[in-house]
Coordinates of C-alpha atoms in Angstrom, one line a residue:
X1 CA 0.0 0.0 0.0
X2 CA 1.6 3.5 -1.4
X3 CA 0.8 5.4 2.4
X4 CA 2.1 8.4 0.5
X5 CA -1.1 8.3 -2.0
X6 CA -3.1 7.6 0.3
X7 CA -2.4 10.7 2.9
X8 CA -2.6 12.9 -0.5
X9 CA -6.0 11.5 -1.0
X10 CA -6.8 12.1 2.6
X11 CA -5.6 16.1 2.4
X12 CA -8.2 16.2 -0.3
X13 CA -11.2 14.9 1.9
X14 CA -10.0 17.5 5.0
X15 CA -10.1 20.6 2.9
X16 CA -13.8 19.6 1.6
X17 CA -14.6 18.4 4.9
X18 CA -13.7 21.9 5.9
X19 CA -15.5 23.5 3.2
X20 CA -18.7 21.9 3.2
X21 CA -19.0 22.1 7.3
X22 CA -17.6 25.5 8.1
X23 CA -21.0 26.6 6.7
X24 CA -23.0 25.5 9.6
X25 CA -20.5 28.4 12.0
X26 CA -20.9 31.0 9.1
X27 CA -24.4 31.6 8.7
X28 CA -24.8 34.6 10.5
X29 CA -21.6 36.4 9.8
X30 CA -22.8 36.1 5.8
X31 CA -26.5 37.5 7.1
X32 CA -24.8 40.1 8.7
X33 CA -22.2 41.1 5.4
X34 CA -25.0 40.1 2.3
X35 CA -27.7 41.9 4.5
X36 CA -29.9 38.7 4.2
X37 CA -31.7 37.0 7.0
X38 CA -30.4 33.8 8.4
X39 CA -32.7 31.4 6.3
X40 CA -31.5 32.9 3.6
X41 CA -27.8 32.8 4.0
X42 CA -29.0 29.2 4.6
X43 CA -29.1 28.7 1.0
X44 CA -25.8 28.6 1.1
X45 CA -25.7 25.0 2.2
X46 CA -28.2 24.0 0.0
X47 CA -26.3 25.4 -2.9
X48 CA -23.2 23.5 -2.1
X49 CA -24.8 20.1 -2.1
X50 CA -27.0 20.6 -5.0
X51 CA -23.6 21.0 -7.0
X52 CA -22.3 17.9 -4.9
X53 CA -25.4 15.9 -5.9
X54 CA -24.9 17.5 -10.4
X55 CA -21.1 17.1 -10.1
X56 CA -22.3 12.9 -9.2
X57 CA -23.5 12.5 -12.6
X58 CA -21.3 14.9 -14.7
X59 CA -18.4 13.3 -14.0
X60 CA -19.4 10.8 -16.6
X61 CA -18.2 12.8 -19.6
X62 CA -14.4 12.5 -17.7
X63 CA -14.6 8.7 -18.0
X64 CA -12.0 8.5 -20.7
X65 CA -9.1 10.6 -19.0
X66 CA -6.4 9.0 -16.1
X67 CA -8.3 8.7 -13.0
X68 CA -5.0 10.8 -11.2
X69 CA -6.0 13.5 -14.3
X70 CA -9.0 14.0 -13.1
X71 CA -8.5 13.6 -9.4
X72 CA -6.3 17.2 -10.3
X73 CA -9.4 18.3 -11.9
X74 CA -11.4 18.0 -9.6
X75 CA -8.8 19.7 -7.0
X76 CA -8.0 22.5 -9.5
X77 CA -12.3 22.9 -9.7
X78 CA -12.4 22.9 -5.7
X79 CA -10.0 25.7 -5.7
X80 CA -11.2 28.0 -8.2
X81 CA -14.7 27.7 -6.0
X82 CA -13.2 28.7 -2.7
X83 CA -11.6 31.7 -4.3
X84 CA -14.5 32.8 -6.0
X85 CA -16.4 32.3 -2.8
X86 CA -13.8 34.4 -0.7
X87 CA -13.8 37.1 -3.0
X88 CA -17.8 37.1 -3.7
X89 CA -19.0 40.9 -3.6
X90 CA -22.4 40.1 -3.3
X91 CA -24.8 37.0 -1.8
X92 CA -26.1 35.5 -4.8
X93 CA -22.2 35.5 -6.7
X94 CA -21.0 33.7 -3.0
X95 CA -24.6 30.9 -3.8
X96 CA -23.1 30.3 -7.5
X97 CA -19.1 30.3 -6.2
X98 CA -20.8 27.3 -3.2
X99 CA -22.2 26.1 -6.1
X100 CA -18.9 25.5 -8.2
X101 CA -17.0 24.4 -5.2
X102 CA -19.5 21.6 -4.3
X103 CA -19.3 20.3 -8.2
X104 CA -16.2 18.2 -7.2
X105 CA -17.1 16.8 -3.8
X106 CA -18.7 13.6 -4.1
X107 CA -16.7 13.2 -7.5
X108 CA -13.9 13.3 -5.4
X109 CA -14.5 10.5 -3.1
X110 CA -15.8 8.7 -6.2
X111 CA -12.5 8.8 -8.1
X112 CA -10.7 9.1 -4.8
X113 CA -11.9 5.5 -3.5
X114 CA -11.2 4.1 -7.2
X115 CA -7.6 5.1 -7.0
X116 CA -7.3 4.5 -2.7
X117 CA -8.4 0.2 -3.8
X118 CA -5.6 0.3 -6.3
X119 CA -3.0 1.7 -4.3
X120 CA -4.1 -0.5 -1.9
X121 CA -2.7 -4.3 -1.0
X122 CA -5.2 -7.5 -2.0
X123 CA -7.5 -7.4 0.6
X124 CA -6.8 -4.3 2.0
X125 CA -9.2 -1.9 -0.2
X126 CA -11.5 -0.8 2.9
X127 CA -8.7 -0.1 4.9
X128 CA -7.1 2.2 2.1
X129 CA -10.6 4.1 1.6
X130 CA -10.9 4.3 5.8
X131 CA -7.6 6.3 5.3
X132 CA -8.5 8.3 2.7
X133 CA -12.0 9.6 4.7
X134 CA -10.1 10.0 7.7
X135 CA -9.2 13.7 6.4
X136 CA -13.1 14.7 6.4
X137 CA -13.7 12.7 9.8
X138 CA -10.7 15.0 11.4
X139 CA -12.2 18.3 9.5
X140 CA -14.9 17.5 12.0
X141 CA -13.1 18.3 15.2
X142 CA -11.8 21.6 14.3
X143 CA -13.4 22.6 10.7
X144 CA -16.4 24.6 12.2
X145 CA -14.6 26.2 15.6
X146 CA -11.9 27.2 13.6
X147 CA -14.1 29.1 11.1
X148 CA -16.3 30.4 13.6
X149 CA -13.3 31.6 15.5
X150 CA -11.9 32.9 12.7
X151 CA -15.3 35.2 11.3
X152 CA -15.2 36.4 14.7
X153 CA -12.1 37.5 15.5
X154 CA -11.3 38.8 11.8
X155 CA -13.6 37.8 8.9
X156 CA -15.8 35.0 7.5
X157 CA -13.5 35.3 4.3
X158 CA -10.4 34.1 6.3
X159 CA -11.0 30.1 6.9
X160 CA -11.8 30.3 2.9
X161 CA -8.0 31.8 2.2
X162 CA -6.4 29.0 4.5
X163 CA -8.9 26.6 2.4
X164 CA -7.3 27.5 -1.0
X165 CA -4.0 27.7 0.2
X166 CA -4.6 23.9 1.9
X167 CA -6.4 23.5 -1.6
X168 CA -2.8 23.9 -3.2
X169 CA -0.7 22.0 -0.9
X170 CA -3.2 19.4 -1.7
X171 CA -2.6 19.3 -5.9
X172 CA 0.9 19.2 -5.2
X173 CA 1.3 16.1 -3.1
X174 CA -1.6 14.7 -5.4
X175 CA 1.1 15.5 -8.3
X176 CA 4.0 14.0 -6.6
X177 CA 2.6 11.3 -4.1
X178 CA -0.1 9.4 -6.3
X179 CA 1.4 7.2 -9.0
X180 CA -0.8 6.6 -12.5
X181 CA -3.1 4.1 -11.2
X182 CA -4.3 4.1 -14.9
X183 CA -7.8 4.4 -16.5
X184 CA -10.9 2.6 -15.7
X185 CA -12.7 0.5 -18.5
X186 CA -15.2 2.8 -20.8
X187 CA -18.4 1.4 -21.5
X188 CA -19.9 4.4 -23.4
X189 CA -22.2 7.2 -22.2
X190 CA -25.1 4.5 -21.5
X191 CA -22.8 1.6 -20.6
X192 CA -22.2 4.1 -17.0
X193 CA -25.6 3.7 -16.2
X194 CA -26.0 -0.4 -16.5
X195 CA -25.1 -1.2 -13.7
X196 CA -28.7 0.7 -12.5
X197 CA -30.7 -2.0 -14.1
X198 CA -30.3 -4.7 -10.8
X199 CA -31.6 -3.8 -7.2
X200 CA -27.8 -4.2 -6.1
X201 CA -26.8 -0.9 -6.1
X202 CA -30.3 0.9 -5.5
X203 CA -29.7 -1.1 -1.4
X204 CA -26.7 0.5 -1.2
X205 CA -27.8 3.7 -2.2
X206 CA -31.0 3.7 0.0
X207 CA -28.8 2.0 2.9
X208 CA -26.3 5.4 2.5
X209 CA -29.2 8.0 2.2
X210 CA -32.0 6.2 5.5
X211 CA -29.0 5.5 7.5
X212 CA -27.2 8.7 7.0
X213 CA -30.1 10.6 7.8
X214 CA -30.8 9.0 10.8
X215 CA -27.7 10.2 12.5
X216 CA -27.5 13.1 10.8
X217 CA -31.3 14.0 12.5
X218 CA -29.4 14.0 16.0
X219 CA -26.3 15.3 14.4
X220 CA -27.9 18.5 13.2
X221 CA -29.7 19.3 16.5
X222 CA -26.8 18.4 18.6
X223 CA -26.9 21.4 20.6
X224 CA -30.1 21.7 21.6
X225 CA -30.3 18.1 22.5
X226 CA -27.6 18.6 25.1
X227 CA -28.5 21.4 26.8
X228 CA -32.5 21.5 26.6
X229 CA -32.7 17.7 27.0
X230 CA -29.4 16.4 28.7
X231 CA -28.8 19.6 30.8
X232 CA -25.4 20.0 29.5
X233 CA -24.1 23.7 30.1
X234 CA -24.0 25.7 27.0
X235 CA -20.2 25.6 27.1
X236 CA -19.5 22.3 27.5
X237 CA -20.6 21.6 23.9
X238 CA -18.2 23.0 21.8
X239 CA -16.1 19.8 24.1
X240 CA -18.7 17.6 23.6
X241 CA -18.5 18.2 19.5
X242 CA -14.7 17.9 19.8
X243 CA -14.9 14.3 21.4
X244 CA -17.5 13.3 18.6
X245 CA -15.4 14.3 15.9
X246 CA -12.8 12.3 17.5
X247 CA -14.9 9.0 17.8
X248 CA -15.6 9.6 14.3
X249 CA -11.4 9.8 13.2
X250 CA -11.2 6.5 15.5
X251 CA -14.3 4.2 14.5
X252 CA -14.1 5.5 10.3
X253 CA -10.0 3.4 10.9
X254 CA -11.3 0.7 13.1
X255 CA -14.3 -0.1 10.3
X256 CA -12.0 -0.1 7.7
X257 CA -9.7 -3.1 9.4
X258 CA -12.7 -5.2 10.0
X259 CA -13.8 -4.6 6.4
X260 CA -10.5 -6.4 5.6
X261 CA -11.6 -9.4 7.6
X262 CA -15.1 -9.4 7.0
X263 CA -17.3 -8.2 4.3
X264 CA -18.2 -4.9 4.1
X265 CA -22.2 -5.1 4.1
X266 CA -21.6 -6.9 7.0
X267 CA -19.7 -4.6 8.9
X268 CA -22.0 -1.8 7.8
X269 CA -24.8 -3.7 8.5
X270 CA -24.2 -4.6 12.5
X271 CA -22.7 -0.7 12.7
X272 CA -26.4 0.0 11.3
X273 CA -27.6 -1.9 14.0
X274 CA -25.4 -0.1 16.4
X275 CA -26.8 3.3 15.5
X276 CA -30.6 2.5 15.5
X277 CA -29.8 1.2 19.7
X278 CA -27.7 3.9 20.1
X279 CA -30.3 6.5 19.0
X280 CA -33.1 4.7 20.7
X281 CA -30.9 5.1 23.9
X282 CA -30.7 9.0 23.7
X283 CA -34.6 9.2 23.3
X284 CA -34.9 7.1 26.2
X285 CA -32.6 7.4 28.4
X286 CA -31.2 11.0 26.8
X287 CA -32.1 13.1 30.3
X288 CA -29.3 11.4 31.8
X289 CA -26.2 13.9 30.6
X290 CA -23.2 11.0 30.8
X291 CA -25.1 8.3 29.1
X292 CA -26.4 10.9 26.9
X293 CA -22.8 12.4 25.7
X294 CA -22.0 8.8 25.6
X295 CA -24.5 7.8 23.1
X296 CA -24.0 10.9 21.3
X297 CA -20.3 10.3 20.6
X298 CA -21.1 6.3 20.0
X299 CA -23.8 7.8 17.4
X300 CA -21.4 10.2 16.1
X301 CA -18.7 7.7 15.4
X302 CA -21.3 5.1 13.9
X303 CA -21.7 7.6 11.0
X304 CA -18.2 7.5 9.6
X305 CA -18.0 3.5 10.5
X306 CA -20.7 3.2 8.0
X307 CA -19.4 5.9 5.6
X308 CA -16.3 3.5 4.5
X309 CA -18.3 0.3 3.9
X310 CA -20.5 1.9 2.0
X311 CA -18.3 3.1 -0.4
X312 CA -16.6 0.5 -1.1
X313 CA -20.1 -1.8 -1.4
X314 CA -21.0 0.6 -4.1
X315 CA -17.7 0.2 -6.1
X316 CA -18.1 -3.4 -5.8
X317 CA -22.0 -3.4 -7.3
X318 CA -21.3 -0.5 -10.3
X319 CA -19.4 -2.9 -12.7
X320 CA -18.4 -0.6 -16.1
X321 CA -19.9 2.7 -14.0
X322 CA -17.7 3.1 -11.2
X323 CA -17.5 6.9 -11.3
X324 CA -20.7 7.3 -11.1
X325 CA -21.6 4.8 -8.6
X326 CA -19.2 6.1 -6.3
X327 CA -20.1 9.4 -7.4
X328 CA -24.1 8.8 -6.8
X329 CA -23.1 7.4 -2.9
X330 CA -21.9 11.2 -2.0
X331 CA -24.7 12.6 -3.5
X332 CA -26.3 9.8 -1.1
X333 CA -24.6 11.2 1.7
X334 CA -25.7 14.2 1.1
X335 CA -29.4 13.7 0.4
X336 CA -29.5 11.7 4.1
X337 CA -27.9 15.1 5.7
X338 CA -30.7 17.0 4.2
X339 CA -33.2 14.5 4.9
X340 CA -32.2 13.8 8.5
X341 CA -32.0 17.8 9.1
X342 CA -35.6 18.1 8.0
X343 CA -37.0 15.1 9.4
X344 CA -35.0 16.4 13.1
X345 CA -36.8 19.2 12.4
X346 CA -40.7 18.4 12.5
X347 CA -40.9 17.9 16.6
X348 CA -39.4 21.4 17.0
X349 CA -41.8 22.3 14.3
X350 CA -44.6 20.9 16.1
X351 CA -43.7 21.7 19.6
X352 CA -43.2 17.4 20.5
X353 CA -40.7 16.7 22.9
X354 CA -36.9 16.6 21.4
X355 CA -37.0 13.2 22.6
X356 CA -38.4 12.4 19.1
X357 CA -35.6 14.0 17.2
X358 CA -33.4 10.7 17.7
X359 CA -37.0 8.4 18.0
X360 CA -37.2 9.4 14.3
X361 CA -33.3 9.4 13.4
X362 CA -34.0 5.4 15.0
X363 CA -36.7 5.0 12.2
X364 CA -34.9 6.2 9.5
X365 CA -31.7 4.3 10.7
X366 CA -34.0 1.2 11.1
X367 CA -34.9 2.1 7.5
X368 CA -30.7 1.9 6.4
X369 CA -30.5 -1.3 8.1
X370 CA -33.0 -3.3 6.4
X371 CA -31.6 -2.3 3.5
X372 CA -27.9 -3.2 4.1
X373 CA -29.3 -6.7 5.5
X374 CA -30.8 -7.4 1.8
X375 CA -27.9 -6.1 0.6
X376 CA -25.5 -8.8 2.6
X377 CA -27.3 -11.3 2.5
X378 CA -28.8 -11.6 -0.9
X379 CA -26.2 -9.8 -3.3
X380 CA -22.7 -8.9 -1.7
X381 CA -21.3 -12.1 -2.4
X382 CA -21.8 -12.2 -6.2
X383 CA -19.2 -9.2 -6.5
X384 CA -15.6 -9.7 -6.0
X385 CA -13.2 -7.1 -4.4
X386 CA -12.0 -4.4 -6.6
X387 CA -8.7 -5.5 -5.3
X388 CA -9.0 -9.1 -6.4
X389 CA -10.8 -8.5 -9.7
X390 CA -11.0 -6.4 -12.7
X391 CA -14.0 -4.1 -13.0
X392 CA -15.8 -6.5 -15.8
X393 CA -15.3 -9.4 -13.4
X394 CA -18.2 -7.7 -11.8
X395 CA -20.6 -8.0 -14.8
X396 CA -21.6 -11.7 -13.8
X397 CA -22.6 -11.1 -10.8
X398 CA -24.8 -8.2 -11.6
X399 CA -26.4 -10.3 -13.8
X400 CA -26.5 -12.9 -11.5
X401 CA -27.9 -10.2 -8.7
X402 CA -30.6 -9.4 -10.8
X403 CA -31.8 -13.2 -11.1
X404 CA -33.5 -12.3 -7.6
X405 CA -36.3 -9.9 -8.8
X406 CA -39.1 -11.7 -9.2
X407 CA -40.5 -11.7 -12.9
X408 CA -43.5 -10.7 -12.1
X409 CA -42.4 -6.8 -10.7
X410 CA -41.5 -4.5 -12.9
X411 CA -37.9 -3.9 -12.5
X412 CA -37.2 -2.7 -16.4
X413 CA -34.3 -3.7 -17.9
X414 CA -34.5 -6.9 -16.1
X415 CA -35.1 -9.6 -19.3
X416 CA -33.0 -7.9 -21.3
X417 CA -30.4 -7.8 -18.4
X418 CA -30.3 -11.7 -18.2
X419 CA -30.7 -12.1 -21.8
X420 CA -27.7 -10.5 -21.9
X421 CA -26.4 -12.7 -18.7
X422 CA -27.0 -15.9 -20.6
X423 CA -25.7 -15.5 -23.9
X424 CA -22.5 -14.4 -21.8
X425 CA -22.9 -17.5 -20.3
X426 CA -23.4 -19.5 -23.4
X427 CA -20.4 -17.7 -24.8
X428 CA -18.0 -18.5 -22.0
X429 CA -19.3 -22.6 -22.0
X430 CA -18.0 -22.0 -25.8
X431 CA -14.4 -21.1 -25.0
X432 CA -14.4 -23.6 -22.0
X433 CA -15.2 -26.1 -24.4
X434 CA -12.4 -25.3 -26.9
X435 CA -10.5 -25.1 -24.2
X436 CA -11.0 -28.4 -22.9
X437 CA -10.7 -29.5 -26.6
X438 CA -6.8 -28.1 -27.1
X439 CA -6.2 -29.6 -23.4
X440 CA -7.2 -33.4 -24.9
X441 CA -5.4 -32.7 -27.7
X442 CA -2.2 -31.9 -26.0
X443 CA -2.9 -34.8 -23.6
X444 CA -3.2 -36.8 -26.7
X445 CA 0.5 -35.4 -27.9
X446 CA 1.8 -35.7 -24.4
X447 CA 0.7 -39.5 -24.2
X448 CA 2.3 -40.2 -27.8
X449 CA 5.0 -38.8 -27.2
X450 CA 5.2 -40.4 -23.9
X451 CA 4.0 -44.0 -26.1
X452 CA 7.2 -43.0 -28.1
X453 CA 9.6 -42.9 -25.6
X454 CA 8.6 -46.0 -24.2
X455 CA 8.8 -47.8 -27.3
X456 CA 12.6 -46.3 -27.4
X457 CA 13.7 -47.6 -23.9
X458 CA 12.3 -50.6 -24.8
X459 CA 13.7 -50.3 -28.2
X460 CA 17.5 -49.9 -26.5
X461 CA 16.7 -52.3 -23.9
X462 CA 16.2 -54.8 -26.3
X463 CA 19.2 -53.8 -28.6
X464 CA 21.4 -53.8 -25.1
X465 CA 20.0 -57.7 -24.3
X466 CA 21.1 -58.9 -28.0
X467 CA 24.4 -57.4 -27.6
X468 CA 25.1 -58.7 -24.5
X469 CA 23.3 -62.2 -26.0
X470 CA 26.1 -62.2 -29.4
X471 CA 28.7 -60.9 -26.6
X472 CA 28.2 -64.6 -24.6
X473 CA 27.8 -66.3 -28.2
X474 CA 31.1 -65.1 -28.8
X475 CA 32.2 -66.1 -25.8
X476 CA 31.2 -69.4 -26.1
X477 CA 32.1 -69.8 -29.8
X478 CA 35.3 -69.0 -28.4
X479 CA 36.0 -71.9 -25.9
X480 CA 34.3 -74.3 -28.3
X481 CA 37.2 -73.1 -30.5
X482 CA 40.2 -74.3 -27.9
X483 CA 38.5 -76.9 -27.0
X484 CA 38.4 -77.8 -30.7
X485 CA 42.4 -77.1 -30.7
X486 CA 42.6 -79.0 -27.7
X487 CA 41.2 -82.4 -29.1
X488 CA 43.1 -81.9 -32.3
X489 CA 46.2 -81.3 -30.4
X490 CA 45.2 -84.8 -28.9
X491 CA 44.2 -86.6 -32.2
X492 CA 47.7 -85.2 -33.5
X493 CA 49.9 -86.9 -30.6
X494 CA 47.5 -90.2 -30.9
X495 CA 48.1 -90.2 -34.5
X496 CA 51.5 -90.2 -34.2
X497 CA 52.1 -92.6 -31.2
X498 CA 49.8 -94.8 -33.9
X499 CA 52.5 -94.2 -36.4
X500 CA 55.3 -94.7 -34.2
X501 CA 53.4 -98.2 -33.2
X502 CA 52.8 -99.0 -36.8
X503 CA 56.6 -98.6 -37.6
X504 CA 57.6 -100.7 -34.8
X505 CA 55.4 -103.7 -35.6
X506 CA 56.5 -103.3 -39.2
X507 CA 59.7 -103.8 -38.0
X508 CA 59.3 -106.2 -35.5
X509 CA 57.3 -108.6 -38.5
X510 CA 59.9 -107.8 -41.0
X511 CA 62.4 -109.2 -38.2
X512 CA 60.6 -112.3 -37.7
X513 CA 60.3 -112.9 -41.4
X514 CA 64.2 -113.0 -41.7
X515 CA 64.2 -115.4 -38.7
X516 CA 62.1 -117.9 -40.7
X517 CA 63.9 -117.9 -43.8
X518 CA 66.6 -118.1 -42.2
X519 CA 65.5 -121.3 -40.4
X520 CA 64.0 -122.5 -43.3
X521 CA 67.3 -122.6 -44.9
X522 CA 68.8 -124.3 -42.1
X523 CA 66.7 -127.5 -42.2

């Protein structure tokens, strides 16, 4: 894992952490300079997320580029919008400059959690976008006192000039820290949006939007639920928010380890689980100001143990439109903090006890967990990790995701989605069949040859045997041959010892023959 990448990502997410929230300290300092009331200069916030929410779908047409190109796009955009915004003369200039300066926030965590999984180790993919959040989870400890301090002791203009200068530092280490990680695989204009057609994606979505704006509902009222309903001095919660924002820096790291271990719509899911107890807690048991700061700190740390998850479940369920999926989560986000402030609204609105601000936070947390448990336990495990697999890996099991709508609902695209499945299917029983064919056929060569080699040993053992056969012959030939000498030696001395005996009894009867003539003559 390149740690340098990833702490260049995570400067990113701490300046717009520190854009979006220093709002929330500035909304009277810009009534008091625009000469607006304060539910105007409200409109302020609103602007910046409805450029978060249109920069989710624009980045589409910046498919085709590097994703580190347009990561310093996206930063270079960012910049230009804070220093438009510090230098607006008047209120609706500062709405437009909010405006342009939200464009690249959820684009940013989009393209900043595709590059944070491949800078990251196999396996390791949550942890890396865990690392890369952390920046906006620590903008939450100091973001909003330091731009409240800041308006008050000089001007609400100020926190914006440290902003563009952080803004700065930040596309210089994303120049010279973050490697090419590469492009991501363009499936045309439409081909971004396939990956709509399958409930997959639409659980995560809904899980991000219901259980952000649960929390959020206690988040936005913080204040008032401290003091009016725990009893918690006034200054005590400027402490209070400090120690929430650093749950938030502790619990976004510890999710993204056990995302590592287990699967992320599983860890999202119990943290889900976490929150809607939590929140029941504070509307129960809220009065009492230690359990209640507790809770609200537990609550607050929930959030961005959920965030991380998330965002990686949606780049695991947006096979061939991972910008915009990862886009469309922050614009998720951001819809549940709107959402959750309204809905935390209503019992102020209708003079109910602020008890219910977290009772209905609890619902609409309820809401987020339902959906993560269908997420979990009906899709998640058709997707691989980004980490482990190419982004077209991922196109099976969207398919294979979508075999769970029943026919019978209308779910659009869905027959023409597993149409699509099956003759991929079909296609990929085609090559495995070839390729089972060329593996006989070189078994077939492997045993020949094999055959062939075998008949050659045997070949030379048999070669070796007659040689060794003709080698004995010889052998044998050989003794028969002295032996032959032998005996004829033999015959050779008999024959002459025969001689020598025929000479002598030739002589001896000649002798006798004399003797009888001789006697003969005599008588």
């Amino acid at each position: 894992m390149l740690i340098r990448g990833l702490i260049a990502l995570a400067f990113g997410t701490l300046g717009l952490g520190i854009a979006e929230y220093v709002a929330m300290g500035l909304l009277p300092y810009w009534a008091e300079d625009f000469n607006v009331t304060i539910a105007q200069s409200g409109h302020a916030i609103s602007s910046y997320a409805l450029g978060v929410a249109i920069g989710a779908f624009f980045i589409i047409l910046l498919r085709t580029l590097k994703l580190k190109t347009i990561l310093l796009i996206l930063i270079v955009v960012h910049i230009a919008g804070n220093v438009l915004t510090a230098f607006a003369p008047t209120f609706e200039t500062m709405l437009a400059s909010r405006f342009i300066a939200g464009l690249p926030h959820g684009a940013y965590f989009g393209v900043g959690s595709i590059i944070a999984q491949r800078l990251a180790a196999k396996g390791k993919g949550t942890s890396a976008v865990s690392i890369m959040i952390a920046g906006m989870t620590v903008s939450n400890i100091f973001g909003v006192p330091l731009g409240t301090a800041l308006a008050h002791s000089m001007s609400w203009r100020t926190i914006f000039y440290i902003v563009i200068c952080w803004g700065v530092l930040v596309l210089l280490s994303a120049i010279f820290w973050i490697r090419d990680v590469g492009k991501i695989k363009d499936t045309g204009f439409k081909g971004q949006f396939a990956f709509l057609r399958n409930p997959a994606p639409w659980w995560v979505l809904a899980a991000t939007m219901f259980g952000n704006a649960g929390i959020f509902c206690m988040h936005s009222y913080i204040s008032p639920i401290l003091t009016d309903f725990a009893g918690i001095p006034l200054g005590a919660v400027s402490a209070v928010m400090a120690a929430m924002g650093v749950c938030m820096v502790i619990a976004n790291l510890v999710s993204g380890r056990l995302c590592d271990r287990y699967t992320p719509g599983k860890v999202a899911f119990v943290c889900q689980c976490l929150a809607v107890v939590v929140l029941l807690c504070i509307a129960g048991l809220g009065t009492n100001p230690y359990l209640c700061i507790i809770c609200a700190c537990i609550a607050a740390g929930l959030l961005f143990a959920i965030s991380s998850p998330e965002q990686v479940s949606i780049l695991r369920v947006a096979p061939g439109g991972l910008l915009l999926g990862a886009s469309m989560v922050q614009a998720a986000f951001n819809l549940g903090n709107a959402m959750g402030a309204y809905v935390g609204g209503i019992p102020f609105d209708y003079g109910m006890s602020i008890r219910w601000v977290t009772g209905l936070g609890a619902a609409l947390a309820l809401l987020g967990a339902i959906s993560l448990f269908i997420y979990f336990k009906r899709h998640e495990h058709l997707f691989k990790d980004p980490t482990e697999a190419e982004d077209e890996v991922n196109q099976d099991a969207m398919a294979q995701s979508a075999a769970f709508v029943q026919p019978s609902l209308d779910y659009g695209m869905t027959d023409e989605l597993m149409y699509e499945y099956h003759m991929r299917k079909a296609a990929e029983y085609a090559a495995k069949i070839e390729a089972a064919k060329a593996q006989a056929a070189a078994a077939k060569a492997e045993a020949e040859l094999k055959l062939a080699q075998q008949e050659q040993e045997e070949a030379t053992k048999e070669a070796h045997s007659a040689a060794q056969a003709a080698q004995q012959l010889a052998q044998q030939v050989s003794a028969a041959g002295a032996k032959v000498e032998d005996e004829a030696q033999v015959l050779a001395e008999a024959t002459k010892e025969a001689a020598q005996a025929k000479a002598i009894g030739e002589a001896a009867d000649h002798g006798a023959t004399q003797d009888e003539a001789k006697a003969e003559t005599k008588a």
